Coordinates of C-alpha atoms in Angstrom, one line a residue:
M1 CA 317.6 32.2 74.7
N2 CA 320.4 31.7 77.2
F3 CA 320.0 28.0 77.8
E4 CA 323.0 27.6 80.1
Q5 CA 321.7 30.4 82.4
I6 CA 318.2 29.0 82.6
Y7 CA 319.4 25.5 83.3
N8 CA 321.9 26.6 86.0
Q9 CA 319.1 28.6 87.7
F10 CA 316.5 25.8 87.8
K11 CA 318.5 22.6 88.0
E12 CA 317.1 20.3 90.7
E13 CA 320.1 19.9 93.0
K14 CA 318.5 17.2 95.1
I15 CA 318.5 14.7 92.2
S16 CA 321.6 13.3 90.6
E17 CA 323.3 10.1 89.4
R18 CA 321.5 7.3 87.6
Y19 CA 319.4 5.5 90.2
I20 CA 316.1 7.5 90.3
T21 CA 313.0 6.0 91.9
L22 CA 309.7 7.1 93.4
N23 CA 311.5 7.6 96.7
H24 CA 313.7 10.2 95.1
I25 CA 311.0 12.1 93.2
E26 CA 308.1 12.0 95.6
P27 CA 309.5 14.6 98.0
I28 CA 309.9 16.9 95.0
L29 CA 306.4 16.3 93.7
N30 CA 305.0 16.9 97.2
R31 CA 306.5 20.3 97.4
L32 CA 305.1 21.6 94.0
S33 CA 302.7 24.5 94.1
E34 CA 299.3 24.7 92.6
K35 CA 301.0 25.6 89.3
I36 CA 301.6 21.9 88.8
K37 CA 298.7 19.6 89.7
V38 CA 300.1 16.2 90.8
A39 CA 297.7 13.2 90.8
V40 CA 298.0 9.4 91.0
I41 CA 296.6 8.2 87.6
G42 CA 297.2 4.5 88.2
K43 CA 299.2 1.8 89.8
S44 CA 302.1 -0.5 88.7
V45 CA 302.1 -4.3 88.8
L46 CA 303.4 -4.0 92.4
E47 CA 300.9 -1.4 93.3
R48 CA 303.3 1.6 93.2
P49 CA 301.6 4.9 92.3
I50 CA 302.1 6.3 88.8
Y51 CA 302.0 10.1 88.9
S52 CA 301.0 12.7 86.4
C53 CA 301.9 16.4 86.7
Q54 CA 299.6 18.7 84.7
S55 CA 300.3 22.4 84.3
G56 CA 299.6 25.3 81.9
S57 CA 296.4 26.7 80.3
G58 CA 297.6 27.0 76.7
K59 CA 295.9 25.5 73.6
I60 CA 298.9 23.3 72.6
K61 CA 298.8 20.1 74.6
I62 CA 302.0 18.1 75.1
L63 CA 302.1 14.6 76.7
I64 CA 305.5 13.6 78.1
W65 CA 306.5 10.3 79.8
S66 CA 309.8 9.1 81.2
Q67 CA 311.2 5.9 82.6
M68 CA 309.0 3.7 80.6
H69 CA 312.2 1.7 80.9
G70 CA 313.0 1.8 84.6
N71 CA 316.8 2.0 84.3
E72 CA 316.6 5.0 81.9
S73 CA 316.5 8.0 84.3
T74 CA 318.3 10.9 82.6
T75 CA 315.2 12.4 81.1
T76 CA 313.4 12.2 84.4
K77 CA 316.1 14.4 85.9
A78 CA 315.6 16.9 83.1
L79 CA 311.9 16.9 83.7
L80 CA 312.4 17.7 87.4
D81 CA 314.5 20.6 86.3
F82 CA 311.7 21.7 84.0
F83 CA 309.2 21.6 86.9
N84 CA 311.5 24.0 88.8
L85 CA 311.3 26.4 85.8
L86 CA 307.5 26.2 85.6
E87 CA 307.3 26.8 89.3
S88 CA 309.2 30.1 89.0
D89 CA 308.2 33.6 88.2
A90 CA 310.5 33.8 85.2
E91 CA 309.0 35.3 82.0
I92 CA 309.8 32.1 80.1
A93 CA 307.8 30.1 82.6
K94 CA 304.8 32.5 82.2
D95 CA 305.0 32.1 78.4
L96 CA 305.2 28.3 78.6
L97 CA 302.2 28.1 80.9
N98 CA 300.2 30.5 78.7
R99 CA 301.1 28.8 75.5
F100 CA 301.0 25.1 76.5
S101 CA 299.1 22.6 78.6
F102 CA 301.5 19.8 79.8
C103 CA 300.7 16.4 81.1
I104 CA 303.9 14.8 82.3
I105 CA 304.4 11.3 83.7
P106 CA 307.8 11.4 85.4
I107 CA 308.1 7.7 86.0
L108 CA 305.8 5.4 84.1
N109 CA 307.5 2.2 85.3
P110 CA 308.1 2.6 89.0
D111 CA 308.7 -1.1 89.6
G112 CA 311.4 -1.2 86.9
A113 CA 312.9 2.0 88.4
E114 CA 313.1 0.4 91.8
A115 CA 314.8 -2.7 90.5
Y116 CA 316.8 -0.8 87.9
T117 CA 315.6 -2.9 85.0
R118 CA 314.4 -2.1 81.5
V119 CA 311.2 -4.2 82.0
N120 CA 308.4 -4.0 84.5
A121 CA 307.7 -6.4 87.4
N122 CA 306.2 -8.9 84.9
K123 CA 309.4 -8.7 82.8
I124 CA 307.5 -7.0 80.0
D125 CA 309.1 -4.3 77.9
L126 CA 306.4 -1.6 78.0
N127 CA 307.6 -0.2 74.7
R128 CA 306.5 -3.3 73.0
D129 CA 303.1 -3.5 74.6
A130 CA 301.3 -0.7 72.7
Q131 CA 298.9 -3.0 71.0
D132 CA 298.4 -5.8 73.6
L133 CA 298.1 -3.4 76.5
S134 CA 298.8 -6.3 78.7
Q135 CA 300.3 -4.4 81.6
P136 CA 298.8 -1.9 84.0
E137 CA 301.5 0.7 83.2
S138 CA 300.6 0.5 79.4
I139 CA 297.0 1.0 80.2
V140 CA 297.8 4.0 82.3
L141 CA 299.7 5.6 79.5
R142 CA 297.0 4.8 76.9
R143 CA 294.3 6.2 79.1
A144 CA 296.3 9.4 79.7
Y145 CA 296.8 9.7 75.9
N146 CA 293.1 9.2 75.2
D147 CA 291.9 11.6 78.0
F148 CA 294.4 14.4 77.4
E149 CA 294.2 14.2 73.6
P150 CA 297.7 15.7 73.1
D151 CA 298.9 17.7 70.1
F152 CA 302.4 16.3 70.6
C153 CA 303.9 13.3 72.4
F154 CA 307.5 13.2 73.8
N155 CA 308.7 9.6 74.5
M156 CA 311.7 10.0 76.8
H157 CA 314.5 7.3 77.0
D158 CA 318.2 6.6 77.6
Q159 CA 320.5 4.8 75.2
R160 CA 323.6 2.8 75.9
T161 CA 327.1 4.0 75.6
I162 CA 327.7 1.8 72.5
F163 CA 326.1 4.4 70.2
G164 CA 328.2 6.8 68.2
V165 CA 327.1 9.4 65.6
G166 CA 327.4 7.8 62.1
D167 CA 331.0 6.9 61.2
T168 CA 332.5 9.6 63.4
N169 CA 334.4 9.0 66.6
K170 CA 331.9 11.0 68.6
P171 CA 329.4 9.6 71.0
A172 CA 325.7 10.0 70.4
T173 CA 325.1 12.2 73.4
V174 CA 321.5 12.9 72.4
S175 CA 319.5 11.1 69.7
F176 CA 316.0 11.7 68.3
L177 CA 313.5 9.8 66.2
A178 CA 310.3 10.8 64.4
P179 CA 308.8 7.3 64.4
S180 CA 307.3 5.8 61.3
Y181 CA 303.6 5.5 61.0
D182 CA 303.6 2.8 58.3
E183 CA 305.8 0.0 57.0
E184 CA 307.1 2.1 54.1
R185 CA 308.3 4.8 56.5
N186 CA 306.4 7.5 54.6
I187 CA 306.2 11.1 55.5
N188 CA 302.8 12.7 56.1
A189 CA 301.8 15.9 57.8
V190 CA 301.8 14.3 61.2
R191 CA 305.3 12.9 61.0
E192 CA 306.6 16.1 59.3
K193 CA 305.6 18.1 62.4
A194 CA 307.7 15.8 64.6
V195 CA 310.5 16.0 62.1
S196 CA 310.4 19.8 62.1
V197 CA 310.7 19.9 65.9
I198 CA 313.7 17.5 65.8
V199 CA 315.5 19.7 63.2
A200 CA 315.0 22.7 65.5
M201 CA 316.3 20.8 68.6
N202 CA 319.3 19.6 66.5
N203 CA 320.1 23.1 65.4
T204 CA 320.2 24.2 69.1
L205 CA 322.2 21.3 70.3
Q206 CA 324.8 21.7 67.6
Q207 CA 325.8 24.9 69.4
F208 CA 326.7 22.9 72.5
I209 CA 327.6 19.4 71.4
P210 CA 328.6 19.7 67.7
G211 CA 328.6 16.4 65.9
Q212 CA 327.1 14.6 68.9
V213 CA 323.5 14.4 67.9
G214 CA 322.2 11.2 66.3
R215 CA 319.1 9.9 64.6
F216 CA 317.5 6.6 65.7
D217 CA 316.5 3.9 63.3
D218 CA 312.9 4.4 62.0
G219 CA 311.9 0.8 61.3
F220 CA 308.2 0.5 61.8
N221 CA 306.8 -1.6 64.7
L222 CA 303.2 -0.9 65.7
N223 CA 303.9 -2.6 69.1
C224 CA 306.1 0.4 70.0
V225 CA 304.3 3.2 71.7
G226 CA 305.8 6.0 69.5
D227 CA 304.9 4.2 66.3
T228 CA 301.3 3.6 67.6
F229 CA 300.8 7.3 68.6
Q230 CA 302.3 8.5 65.3
H231 CA 300.0 6.0 63.4
A232 CA 297.1 7.4 65.4
G233 CA 297.7 10.9 64.2
T234 CA 299.7 12.5 67.0
P235 CA 303.2 13.9 66.2
T236 CA 305.5 11.9 68.4
I237 CA 309.2 12.3 69.2
L238 CA 311.6 9.8 70.7
F239 CA 314.3 11.4 72.9
E240 CA 317.3 9.2 73.6
A241 CA 319.8 10.5 76.3
G242 CA 323.2 9.1 75.6
H243 CA 326.8 9.3 76.6
F244 CA 328.9 12.5 76.9
Q245 CA 332.6 12.2 77.3
G246 CA 333.3 10.9 80.9
D247 CA 329.7 11.5 82.0
Y248 CA 328.6 8.0 83.1
E249 CA 326.2 9.6 85.6
R250 CA 324.6 11.5 82.7
E251 CA 324.6 14.8 84.5
E252 CA 325.9 16.7 81.4
T253 CA 323.5 14.8 79.1
R254 CA 320.7 15.8 81.5
K255 CA 321.5 19.4 80.7
F256 CA 321.3 18.9 77.0
I257 CA 317.9 17.2 77.3
F258 CA 316.7 20.3 79.2
F259 CA 318.0 22.4 76.3
A260 CA 316.2 20.2 73.8
L261 CA 312.9 20.5 75.6
L262 CA 313.0 24.3 75.7
S263 CA 314.0 24.4 72.0
A264 CA 311.2 22.0 71.1
F265 CA 308.6 24.1 72.9
D266 CA 309.9 27.3 71.2
S267 CA 309.8 25.6 67.8
I268 CA 306.2 24.2 68.3
Y269 CA 304.9 27.6 69.4
E270 CA 306.6 29.6 66.6
N271 CA 305.5 27.0 64.0
V272 CA 308.3 28.0 61.7
I273 CA 307.9 26.5 58.2
V274 CA 311.2 25.2 57.0
D275 CA 311.9 24.2 53.4
N276 CA 313.4 20.7 52.8
V277 CA 312.9 19.9 56.5
F278 CA 312.9 16.2 55.9
E279 CA 316.3 16.5 54.1
D280 CA 317.6 18.3 57.2
Y281 CA 316.3 15.5 59.3
V282 CA 317.8 12.6 57.4
N283 CA 321.1 14.5 57.3
I284 CA 321.4 14.0 61.1
P285 CA 323.7 10.9 61.1
Q286 CA 322.1 7.7 62.2
N287 CA 323.2 6.0 65.4
N288 CA 326.0 3.5 65.0
P289 CA 326.7 0.9 67.7
R290 CA 330.5 1.0 67.3
F291 CA 331.6 2.2 70.8
F292 CA 333.0 0.3 73.8
D293 CA 333.7 1.9 77.1
F294 CA 337.3 0.7 76.9
V295 CA 339.5 -0.4 74.0
Y296 CA 343.0 -1.8 74.5
K297 CA 345.3 -2.1 71.4
N298 CA 348.6 -3.7 70.5
I299 CA 348.7 -5.9 73.6
K300 CA 351.1 -8.9 73.6
I301 CA 349.7 -12.1 75.0
N302 CA 351.0 -15.7 75.0
Y303 CA 348.8 -18.3 73.3
D304 CA 350.1 -21.9 73.1
S305 CA 353.7 -20.8 73.9
S306 CA 353.8 -18.2 71.2
D307 CA 353.4 -14.4 71.4
K308 CA 350.5 -12.7 69.6
F309 CA 349.5 -9.1 69.4
I310 CA 345.8 -8.5 70.0
N311 CA 343.2 -5.9 70.6
F312 CA 340.3 -6.3 73.1
A313 CA 337.5 -4.3 74.6
A314 CA 335.7 -4.0 77.9
Q315 CA 332.3 -2.7 78.7
F316 CA 330.6 -1.6 82.0
N317 CA 327.8 -3.5 83.4
E318 CA 325.5 -1.4 85.6
E319 CA 324.7 -3.3 88.8
L320 CA 322.3 -2.2 91.6
I321 CA 323.8 -3.0 95.0
D322 CA 322.4 -1.6 98.2
N323 CA 320.5 1.1 96.3
Q324 CA 323.5 2.3 94.5
I325 CA 324.6 1.7 90.9
F326 CA 328.1 0.3 90.4
F327 CA 329.8 0.3 87.0
N328 CA 331.7 -3.0 86.7
A329 CA 333.8 -3.6 83.6
F330 CA 334.1 -6.9 81.9
V331 CA 335.9 -8.0 78.7
V332 CA 333.4 -8.3 75.9
K333 CA 335.3 -8.6 72.7
I334 CA 338.7 -10.0 71.7
G335 CA 340.1 -9.6 68.2
D336 CA 339.3 -7.3 65.3
L337 CA 338.3 -3.8 66.5
E338 CA 339.0 -1.9 63.3
E339 CA 335.4 -0.6 63.1
N340 CA 335.2 0.2 66.9
V341 CA 336.0 3.1 69.1
G342 CA 336.6 3.3 72.8
H343 CA 335.3 6.1 75.0
T344 CA 338.7 5.4 76.7
E345 CA 341.5 3.9 74.6
L346 CA 344.9 2.5 75.6
D347 CA 347.7 1.6 73.2
G348 CA 349.9 -1.0 74.9
N349 CA 352.8 -0.6 72.4
G350 CA 353.4 -4.3 72.4
Q351 CA 353.7 -4.7 76.1
S352 CA 352.6 -8.0 77.7
F353 CA 349.2 -8.7 79.2
K354 CA 349.3 -10.1 82.7
N355 CA 346.3 -11.1 84.7
F356 CA 346.1 -10.9 88.5
T357 CA 345.6 -14.7 88.7
E358 CA 346.8 -16.2 85.4
N359 CA 348.0 -14.8 82.2
S360 CA 345.0 -15.7 80.1
L361 CA 342.4 -13.4 78.5
Q362 CA 338.8 -14.6 78.2
L363 CA 335.5 -13.1 77.4
N364 CA 333.4 -12.0 80.4
Q365 CA 336.3 -11.9 82.8
K366 CA 336.6 -8.8 85.0
A367 CA 338.7 -6.0 83.5
D368 CA 341.5 -6.2 86.1
F369 CA 345.0 -6.8 84.7
F370 CA 348.5 -5.4 84.0
I371 CA 349.9 -4.1 80.7
G372 CA 353.6 -4.5 81.0
E373 CA 355.3 -4.1 84.4
S374 CA 353.9 -0.8 85.4
V375 CA 350.4 -0.2 83.9
Q376 CA 347.7 -1.5 86.3
I377 CA 344.1 -1.7 85.1
R378 CA 341.4 -2.0 87.7
N379 CA 337.8 -2.1 86.6
G380 CA 338.9 -1.1 83.1
I381 CA 340.6 2.1 84.3
V382 CA 344.3 2.8 84.4
Q383 CA 345.4 3.3 88.0
S384 CA 347.6 6.3 88.7

């Protein structure tokens, strides 16, 4: 399968960047043909519609939902690309529609998407509401699950730039999890199906982002949706769209999520039996929160009239201002960074730190400063 060619052909060009709301996707949903049946299946806390998109006539039923956390939009973009593929006359689209029945919820938490927050309008994390079902969005998802009776569930998320792959210096661009179904993290036939699909997706992605696929922690929490559905007997896979080098808008990662989806569907349909599949799964390195967006090393700074050489790190805060996401960098750690890596690193070679207002370095200050006489840092970034 030529993943690159398929993606380039069907990428939805009208959607990009990180801020994705109903206002962005509704024009796309409205133009879909009868191949994809769009329906409002519920309302959010603030009465925004929650859409489902159903397509296909195959026996294998797959339920997918995205933006359960409103500020995690990368997988939504990949799903819109997938809609374009299903709408086409390509042979792969015909095969998918004949083999599968899809129920896709592109934005489960439209209020959180609008506000660019993880939580819903009641400040509840929907991914911790699987048992209480205290929120209307949680009830919508559970009703969709009960009515559709899926054979597989795909729980689509973004993860922060802090995650790397194991002890390597590579970012976790995509991570997966086959959630546990019990406290002991056992493997049964249901979880093994999810594991097998993840192994297939990892094998595909290693061709494009070698060493940049991670495995999420599988601690059991029945309040989480994935753990609940796995516990209920439905193979469930957590997708985590992470950081690719320099790709803060997650446009490259979007492509790899699309690749993963196609690989997953192919694996499920072919139902290839792999020996030692769980061993292959656990050999995917676990996510390790060791990254910062910026790391500055060997910087001279004056404390109490004496010079010291320090390392410090800065991290972007994502802030919604006038319907646009701004990445604003702040100092988040000063001191020992031996176990940490920066997506961008600068060795100051002993040059002096100089602030724009005073020559002090404090946590939570804006990452605007000089290193020596000539290196100017604005918003964490070296200015040319």
